[in-house]
Amino acid sequence: MSSQSKIVTLPGDGIGPEIMDAAKALMTELGGIEWVDHDLGGVAIDNHGKALPDETLAAAKASDAVLLAAVGGPKWDSTNPDDPRPEQGLLGIRKGLDLFANLRPVKPIPALYASSPLKEERISGTDLVVVRELTGGIYFGDKSRVDDVATDICAYSVTEIERIARIAFKSARTKVTSVDKANVLETSRLWRETVVRVHQEEFADVPLDHLLVDNAAMQLVSAPSEFDVILTENLFGDILSDEAAMITGSIGMLPSASISGDGPGMFEPVHGSAPDIAGQGIANPLAMFLSTAMMLRHGLDRAADAARVESAVDSVLDGGLRTADLGGDADTASVTNAVLAAL
Ligand code: IPM
Ligand code: MG
């Protein structure tokens, strides 16, 4: 085994390059990681004419892990279906690496309870993870636009549901809550039936319940600490994970891991490219650091270093340092230096 892990870094657009620089400083401090930058998203459209260049996907496939900052921005916004969009790069690399499982942990840090729009007594003790199916459903079904009618097909197969359900049951500490819309959607009825069967056959000891997605959206803000693992399909997981992010006070805090059966995983903050503050050096790098920690844990088998990074982030917040999104005035560089010092 080579002592250096070889990862692909995708700085992307907006604040992406700034927070990726922060992650590189962190990786230099930790050691044992080599990276090479590739284009994805808007920057790839500008440089190569498409959001996911072939060389980016090939390099990602050959890597030990992929670290992504953020893609997208108003420069590439268009409703013309023929125009390339930065998001196609993200969806393409998810599909290309078969990253079917997206893990989004939500654990508010006590020092930030006051930054959440929810009352402290509601959020305290929350420690949940959204396990989102990432390569199926309405995101990837056939799309059409004929005259003044548009369609997006939502399709799921038993195999796709089984493999994401297994990830959820394996991630559970106390229970799995499967979220669907089985009172309306056929894909949701197949989802529920399959989750129930996988549970009975393989994970009968893990408590399982089911919630309809509208009810889940409500429970997430009324009683978030009741959840452990939320298992859900692609679109519901997209929406619920943004909602869950606000429990932590800022979407700037949330990391995510996207994993496949065996190939490299991809690790990225849940937040976007924040074009409004790009280039000012004031972006919050913490979700990027926490994503690097998830890469260390899930992608590079370095759980102890992952925990070091996570406690360094905690201690910096405990010390009161805050970027603008958290109501403070610290810039990216000072938060980065503080985290490195706290390692
Ligand atoms: C996310 C994002 C993406 C998604 C967009 C940018 C395509 O919102 O990772 O949650 O919808 O999956
Ligand atoms: Mg989203």
Short mmCIF file of C-alpha atoms and ligand atoms in Angstrom, two decimals:
data_model
loop_
_atom_site.label_atom_id
_atom_site.label_comp_id
_atom_site.label_asym_id
_atom_site.label_seq_id
_atom_site.Cartn_x
_atom_site.Cartn_y
_atom_site.Cartn_z
CA MET A 1 0.00 0.00 0.00
CA SER A 2 1.28 3.42 -0.95
CA SER A 3 1.68 5.68 2.04
CA GLN A 4 0.18 8.62 0.15
CA SER A 5 -3.51 8.61 -0.73
CA LYS A 6 -4.18 10.03 -4.17
CA ILE A 7 -7.29 12.13 -4.33
CA VAL A 8 -8.94 14.27 -6.97
CA THR A 9 -9.86 17.78 -5.86
CA LEU A 10 -12.68 19.62 -7.63
CA PRO A 11 -12.67 23.28 -6.54
CA GLY A 12 -15.55 24.20 -8.87
CA ASP A 13 -17.20 27.62 -8.84
CA GLY A 14 -18.01 30.59 -6.60
CA ILE A 15 -16.52 30.18 -3.13
CA GLY A 16 -15.41 26.66 -4.15
CA PRO A 17 -11.75 27.48 -4.86
CA GLU A 18 -11.44 29.49 -1.60
CA ILE A 19 -12.76 26.74 0.65
CA MET A 20 -10.81 24.12 -1.30
CA ASP A 21 -7.62 26.08 -0.53
CA ALA A 22 -8.61 25.86 3.13
CA ALA A 23 -9.08 22.08 2.81
CA LYS A 24 -5.65 21.78 1.13
CA ALA A 25 -4.05 23.60 4.05
CA LEU A 26 -5.76 21.12 6.35
CA MET A 27 -4.60 18.12 4.30
CA THR A 28 -1.04 19.45 4.22
CA GLU A 29 -1.13 19.67 8.00
CA LEU A 30 -2.50 16.12 8.31
CA GLY A 31 -0.10 14.65 5.75
CA GLY A 32 -0.38 11.48 3.69
CA ILE A 33 -2.62 12.93 0.97
CA GLU A 34 -1.68 13.98 -2.57
CA TRP A 35 -4.18 15.79 -4.72
CA VAL A 36 -4.65 16.90 -8.27
CA ASP A 37 -7.20 19.54 -9.31
CA HIS A 38 -9.72 18.92 -12.07
CA ASP A 39 -12.50 21.03 -13.54
CA LEU A 40 -16.15 20.36 -12.77
CA GLY A 41 -19.22 22.57 -13.11
CA GLY A 42 -19.20 26.09 -14.51
CA VAL A 43 -15.42 26.30 -14.69
CA ALA A 44 -15.47 23.11 -16.80
CA ILE A 45 -18.11 24.58 -19.11
CA ASP A 46 -15.85 27.61 -19.60
CA ASN A 47 -12.67 25.58 -20.14
CA HIS A 48 -13.98 22.45 -21.90
CA GLY A 49 -17.50 23.23 -23.11
CA LYS A 50 -19.11 20.72 -20.75
CA ALA A 51 -19.70 20.41 -17.03
CA LEU A 52 -18.09 16.99 -16.65
CA PRO A 53 -15.02 16.65 -18.90
CA ASP A 54 -13.98 13.06 -19.71
CA GLU A 55 -10.58 13.57 -18.07
CA THR A 56 -12.23 14.65 -14.80
CA LEU A 57 -14.35 11.49 -14.65
CA ALA A 58 -11.41 9.28 -15.63
CA ALA A 59 -9.18 10.83 -12.95
CA ALA A 60 -11.95 10.49 -10.35
CA LYS A 61 -12.42 6.80 -11.18
CA ALA A 62 -8.69 6.19 -10.77
CA SER A 63 -8.44 8.04 -7.44
CA ASP A 64 -8.71 6.93 -3.82
CA ALA A 65 -11.36 9.58 -3.14
CA VAL A 66 -12.82 12.75 -4.60
CA LEU A 67 -13.12 16.00 -2.67
CA LEU A 68 -15.54 18.53 -4.16
CA ALA A 69 -16.12 22.12 -3.03
CA ALA A 70 -19.14 23.56 -4.89
CA VAL A 71 -20.46 24.11 -8.40
CA GLY A 72 -22.85 26.54 -10.08
CA GLY A 73 -23.52 30.25 -10.37
CA PRO A 74 -25.67 32.82 -12.15
CA LYS A 75 -23.22 32.98 -15.07
CA TRP A 76 -24.40 29.54 -16.22
CA ASP A 77 -28.08 29.80 -15.23
CA SER A 78 -30.43 29.16 -18.11
CA THR A 79 -33.79 27.51 -18.71
CA ASN A 80 -32.80 26.48 -22.23
CA PRO A 81 -32.58 22.67 -22.09
CA ASP A 82 -29.79 22.72 -24.69
CA ASP A 83 -27.42 24.89 -22.65
CA PRO A 84 -24.83 23.09 -20.49
CA ARG A 85 -25.48 23.48 -16.74
CA PRO A 86 -22.92 23.16 -13.91
CA GLU A 87 -25.25 20.78 -12.04
CA GLN A 88 -24.91 18.29 -14.91
CA GLY A 89 -21.31 17.88 -13.80
CA LEU A 90 -22.38 16.97 -10.30
CA LEU A 91 -25.11 14.59 -11.42
CA GLY A 92 -22.78 13.09 -14.05
CA ILE A 93 -20.00 12.35 -11.60
CA ARG A 94 -22.48 10.87 -9.10
CA LYS A 95 -23.77 8.54 -11.80
CA GLY A 96 -20.33 7.92 -13.33
CA LEU A 97 -18.88 6.79 -9.99
CA ASP A 98 -22.13 4.97 -9.05
CA LEU A 99 -22.38 7.01 -5.85
CA PHE A 100 -25.77 5.66 -4.90
CA ALA A 101 -25.63 6.49 -1.19
CA ASN A 102 -25.45 10.02 0.15
CA LEU A 103 -24.89 10.42 3.89
CA ARG A 104 -25.69 13.80 5.41
CA PRO A 105 -25.16 13.88 9.16
CA VAL A 106 -26.87 16.64 11.12
CA LYS A 107 -25.56 17.15 14.62
CA PRO A 108 -25.87 20.70 15.93
CA ILE A 109 -22.86 21.85 17.90
CA PRO A 110 -23.90 23.19 21.34
CA ALA A 111 -21.85 26.38 20.77
CA LEU A 112 -24.11 27.13 17.79
CA TYR A 113 -27.51 26.37 19.35
CA ALA A 114 -28.23 30.09 19.42
CA SER A 115 -27.60 30.41 15.65
CA SER A 116 -30.42 28.03 14.80
CA PRO A 117 -33.82 29.50 13.98
CA LEU A 118 -35.24 26.69 16.15
CA LYS A 119 -35.39 26.93 19.93
CA GLU A 120 -32.57 25.30 21.82
CA GLU A 121 -34.90 22.93 23.68
CA ARG A 122 -36.09 21.57 20.34
CA ILE A 123 -32.71 21.00 18.72
CA SER A 124 -30.59 19.94 21.67
CA GLY A 125 -29.65 16.28 21.44
CA THR A 126 -30.29 16.07 17.71
CA ASP A 127 -27.91 13.61 16.05
CA LEU A 128 -29.35 12.31 12.82
CA VAL A 129 -28.17 11.29 9.39
CA VAL A 130 -30.09 11.60 6.17
CA VAL A 131 -29.33 8.56 3.99
CA ARG A 132 -30.38 9.76 0.57
CA GLU A 133 -30.56 7.58 -2.56
CA LEU A 134 -28.45 9.52 -5.05
CA THR A 135 -28.42 7.94 -8.49
CA GLY A 136 -32.08 7.14 -9.19
CA GLY A 137 -35.57 8.54 -9.06
CA ILE A 138 -36.83 11.66 -10.78
CA TYR A 139 -33.33 13.13 -11.07
CA PHE A 140 -32.29 10.50 -13.59
CA GLY A 141 -35.56 9.41 -15.22
CA ASP A 142 -36.42 10.38 -18.79
CA LYS A 143 -37.28 14.02 -19.31
CA SER A 144 -39.30 15.55 -22.08
CA ARG A 145 -40.52 18.89 -23.31
CA VAL A 146 -43.03 18.84 -26.15
CA ASP A 147 -44.83 22.08 -26.98
CA ASP A 148 -46.17 23.40 -23.69
CA VAL A 149 -45.93 20.13 -21.72
CA ALA A 150 -42.90 18.86 -19.76
CA THR A 151 -42.39 15.54 -17.94
CA ASP A 152 -39.86 14.04 -15.53
CA ILE A 153 -40.15 10.32 -14.96
CA CYS A 154 -39.55 8.95 -11.46
CA ALA A 155 -38.43 5.32 -11.58
CA TYR A 156 -36.96 2.99 -8.94
CA SER A 157 -36.00 -0.66 -9.17
CA VAL A 158 -35.99 -3.17 -6.31
CA THR A 159 -32.21 -3.48 -6.58
CA GLU A 160 -31.73 0.26 -6.20
CA ILE A 161 -33.96 0.35 -3.13
CA GLU A 162 -32.38 -2.72 -1.53
CA ARG A 163 -28.83 -1.38 -1.69
CA ILE A 164 -29.66 2.01 -0.18
CA ALA A 165 -31.81 0.36 2.51
CA ARG A 166 -28.84 -1.81 3.53
CA ILE A 167 -26.64 1.29 3.93
CA ALA A 168 -29.32 2.88 6.13
CA PHE A 169 -29.74 -0.17 8.38
CA LYS A 170 -25.97 -0.49 8.75
CA SER A 171 -25.73 3.20 9.71
CA ALA A 172 -28.46 2.99 12.35
CA ARG A 173 -27.62 3.44 15.99
CA THR A 174 -31.19 3.39 17.37
CA LYS A 175 -33.60 3.17 14.43
CA VAL A 176 -34.34 3.78 10.77
CA THR A 177 -37.16 6.05 9.64
CA SER A 178 -38.01 5.37 6.01
CA VAL A 179 -39.62 8.38 4.32
CA ASP A 180 -41.83 8.03 1.26
CA LYS A 181 -45.14 9.15 -0.25
CA ALA A 182 -46.73 5.71 -0.37
CA ASN A 183 -50.23 7.15 -0.17
CA VAL A 184 -49.77 8.65 -3.65
CA LEU A 185 -46.73 7.35 -5.54
CA GLU A 186 -46.19 3.88 -6.99
CA THR A 187 -42.42 4.23 -6.62
CA SER A 188 -43.03 4.91 -2.92
CA ARG A 189 -45.15 1.77 -2.55
CA LEU A 190 -42.34 -0.30 -4.08
CA TRP A 191 -39.92 1.58 -1.81
CA ARG A 192 -41.89 0.75 1.34
CA GLU A 193 -42.46 -2.88 0.37
CA THR A 194 -38.75 -3.36 -0.38
CA VAL A 195 -37.54 -1.62 2.77
CA VAL A 196 -39.89 -3.79 4.86
CA ARG A 197 -38.59 -6.97 3.21
CA VAL A 198 -34.88 -6.06 3.55
CA HIS A 199 -35.61 -5.24 7.19
CA GLN A 200 -37.35 -8.58 7.88
CA GLU A 201 -34.77 -10.64 6.04
CA GLU A 202 -31.54 -8.94 7.11
CA PHE A 203 -31.96 -6.33 9.85
CA ALA A 204 -34.94 -7.41 11.95
CA ASP A 205 -33.17 -6.26 15.14
CA VAL A 206 -33.07 -2.58 14.00
CA PRO A 207 -36.27 -0.67 14.85
CA LEU A 208 -37.93 0.62 11.66
CA ASP A 209 -40.73 3.08 11.13
CA HIS A 210 -42.23 4.82 8.11
CA LEU A 211 -43.25 8.44 7.61
CA LEU A 212 -44.91 10.16 4.71
CA VAL A 213 -42.64 12.91 3.44
CA ASP A 214 -44.95 15.81 4.31
CA ASN A 215 -45.23 14.57 7.86
CA ALA A 216 -41.45 13.99 7.99
CA ALA A 217 -40.88 17.61 6.96
CA MET A 218 -43.02 18.70 9.89
CA GLN A 219 -41.45 16.32 12.42
CA LEU A 220 -37.97 17.48 11.40
CA VAL A 221 -38.62 20.93 12.80
CA SER A 222 -40.97 19.97 15.63
CA ALA A 223 -38.99 17.06 17.09
CA PRO A 224 -35.65 16.62 15.28
CA SER A 225 -34.03 14.77 18.17
CA GLU A 226 -36.49 11.88 17.66
CA PHE A 227 -34.70 10.89 14.43
CA ASP A 228 -31.67 8.66 14.00
CA VAL A 229 -31.38 7.52 10.36
CA ILE A 230 -33.72 9.01 7.77
CA LEU A 231 -33.77 6.73 4.73
CA THR A 232 -35.26 8.30 1.64
CA GLU A 233 -35.24 8.64 -2.14
CA ASN A 234 -33.33 11.20 -4.16
CA LEU A 235 -35.69 14.19 -4.38
CA PHE A 236 -37.14 13.85 -0.88
CA GLY A 237 -33.61 13.55 0.49
CA ASP A 238 -32.54 16.70 -1.35
CA ILE A 239 -35.34 18.71 0.22
CA LEU A 240 -35.26 17.20 3.70
CA SER A 241 -31.50 17.57 4.01
CA ASP A 242 -31.66 21.33 3.36
CA GLU A 243 -34.42 21.58 5.94
CA ALA A 244 -32.41 19.52 8.42
CA ALA A 245 -29.38 21.74 7.79
CA MET A 246 -31.12 24.68 9.40
CA ILE A 247 -31.20 22.78 12.69
CA THR A 248 -27.47 23.47 12.86
CA GLY A 249 -27.98 27.19 12.30
CA SER A 250 -26.20 27.39 8.99
CA ILE A 251 -26.09 25.24 5.91
CA GLY A 252 -22.44 26.33 5.93
CA MET A 253 -21.83 23.66 8.59
CA LEU A 254 -23.01 20.51 6.86
CA PRO A 255 -20.72 17.91 5.26
CA SER A 256 -21.73 14.97 3.12
CA ALA A 257 -20.33 11.71 1.82
CA SER A 258 -21.44 10.00 -1.36
CA ILE A 259 -20.37 6.41 -1.58
CA SER A 260 -20.58 3.48 -3.94
CA GLY A 261 -20.22 -0.24 -3.45
CA ASP A 262 -16.48 -0.42 -3.92
CA GLY A 263 -15.03 2.47 -5.98
CA PRO A 264 -13.91 5.87 -4.64
CA GLY A 265 -16.37 8.01 -2.72
CA MET A 266 -16.96 11.71 -3.14
CA PHE A 267 -17.04 14.14 -0.23
CA GLU A 268 -18.53 17.62 -0.38
CA PRO A 269 -20.23 20.30 1.68
CA VAL A 270 -24.03 20.38 1.38
CA HIS A 271 -23.97 24.14 0.73
CA GLY A 272 -23.65 25.65 -2.72
CA SER A 273 -21.16 27.96 -4.39
CA ALA A 274 -22.49 31.17 -2.76
CA PRO A 275 -21.68 33.42 -5.74
CA ASP A 276 -22.81 36.48 -3.76
CA ILE A 277 -19.78 36.26 -1.46
CA ALA A 278 -17.29 34.60 -3.81
CA GLY A 279 -13.81 36.09 -3.98
CA GLN A 280 -14.12 38.04 -0.74
CA GLY A 281 -12.32 35.53 1.50
CA ILE A 282 -15.22 35.38 3.95
CA ALA A 283 -16.76 31.96 3.18
CA ASN A 284 -17.24 29.53 6.04
CA PRO A 285 -14.74 26.67 5.48
CA LEU A 286 -16.14 24.46 8.25
CA ALA A 287 -18.44 22.26 6.13
CA MET A 288 -15.45 21.75 3.82
CA PHE A 289 -13.32 20.68 6.81
CA LEU A 290 -16.06 18.37 8.05
CA SER A 291 -16.34 16.91 4.52
CA THR A 292 -12.59 16.32 4.58
CA ALA A 293 -13.14 14.51 7.89
CA MET A 294 -15.80 12.33 6.26
CA MET A 295 -13.31 11.58 3.48
CA LEU A 296 -10.72 10.54 6.06
CA ARG A 297 -13.24 8.27 7.80
CA HIS A 298 -15.23 6.75 4.93
CA GLY A 299 -12.76 7.04 2.05
CA LEU A 300 -9.23 6.77 3.46
CA ASP A 301 -9.70 4.61 6.55
CA ARG A 302 -8.31 7.28 8.89
CA ALA A 303 -11.04 7.49 11.53
CA ALA A 304 -8.75 8.86 14.22
CA ASP A 305 -7.70 11.80 12.02
CA ALA A 306 -11.34 12.40 11.11
CA ALA A 307 -12.16 12.71 14.81
CA ARG A 308 -9.22 15.10 15.29
CA VAL A 309 -10.56 17.40 12.58
CA GLU A 310 -14.08 17.27 14.02
CA SER A 311 -12.93 18.16 17.51
CA ALA A 312 -10.74 20.96 16.17
CA VAL A 313 -13.83 22.43 14.47
CA ASP A 314 -15.81 22.08 17.71
CA SER A 315 -13.14 23.78 19.76
CA VAL A 316 -12.83 26.71 17.34
CA LEU A 317 -16.58 27.28 17.58
CA ASP A 318 -16.45 26.90 21.36
CA GLY A 319 -13.82 29.64 21.32
CA GLY A 320 -16.38 31.95 19.71
CA LEU A 321 -14.86 32.40 16.23
CA ARG A 322 -17.65 32.81 13.66
CA THR A 323 -17.85 33.59 9.94
CA ALA A 324 -20.55 35.96 8.66
CA ASP A 325 -23.11 33.19 7.98
CA LEU A 326 -23.00 32.44 11.72
CA GLY A 327 -23.32 36.07 12.71
CA GLY A 328 -19.60 36.76 13.20
CA ASP A 329 -16.97 38.67 11.27
CA ALA A 330 -14.09 36.17 11.05
CA ASP A 331 -12.78 35.50 7.55
CA THR A 332 -11.93 32.19 5.89
CA ALA A 333 -8.20 32.49 6.62
CA SER A 334 -8.57 33.15 10.33
CA VAL A 335 -11.02 30.28 10.80
CA THR A 336 -8.68 28.02 8.82
CA ASN A 337 -5.67 29.02 10.91
CA ALA A 338 -7.63 28.49 14.11
CA VAL A 339 -8.69 24.98 13.07
CA LEU A 340 -5.12 24.08 12.09
CA ALA A 341 -3.87 25.37 15.42
CA ALA A 342 -6.54 23.37 17.29
CA LEU A 343 -5.57 20.10 15.59
C1 IPM B 1 -27.48 18.77 -3.47
C2 IPM B 1 -27.76 19.82 -4.52
C3 IPM B 1 -27.82 19.14 -5.88
C4 IPM B 1 -28.94 18.14 -5.82
C5 IPM B 1 -28.00 20.09 -7.07
C6 IPM B 1 -26.93 21.16 -7.09
C7 IPM B 1 -28.06 19.36 -8.37
O1 IPM B 1 -28.92 20.51 -4.22
O2 IPM B 1 -26.41 18.13 -3.54
O3 IPM B 1 -28.31 18.60 -2.58
O4 IPM B 1 -30.10 18.49 -6.07
O5 IPM B 1 -28.66 16.97 -5.55
MG MG B 2 -29.76 20.00 -2.37
#
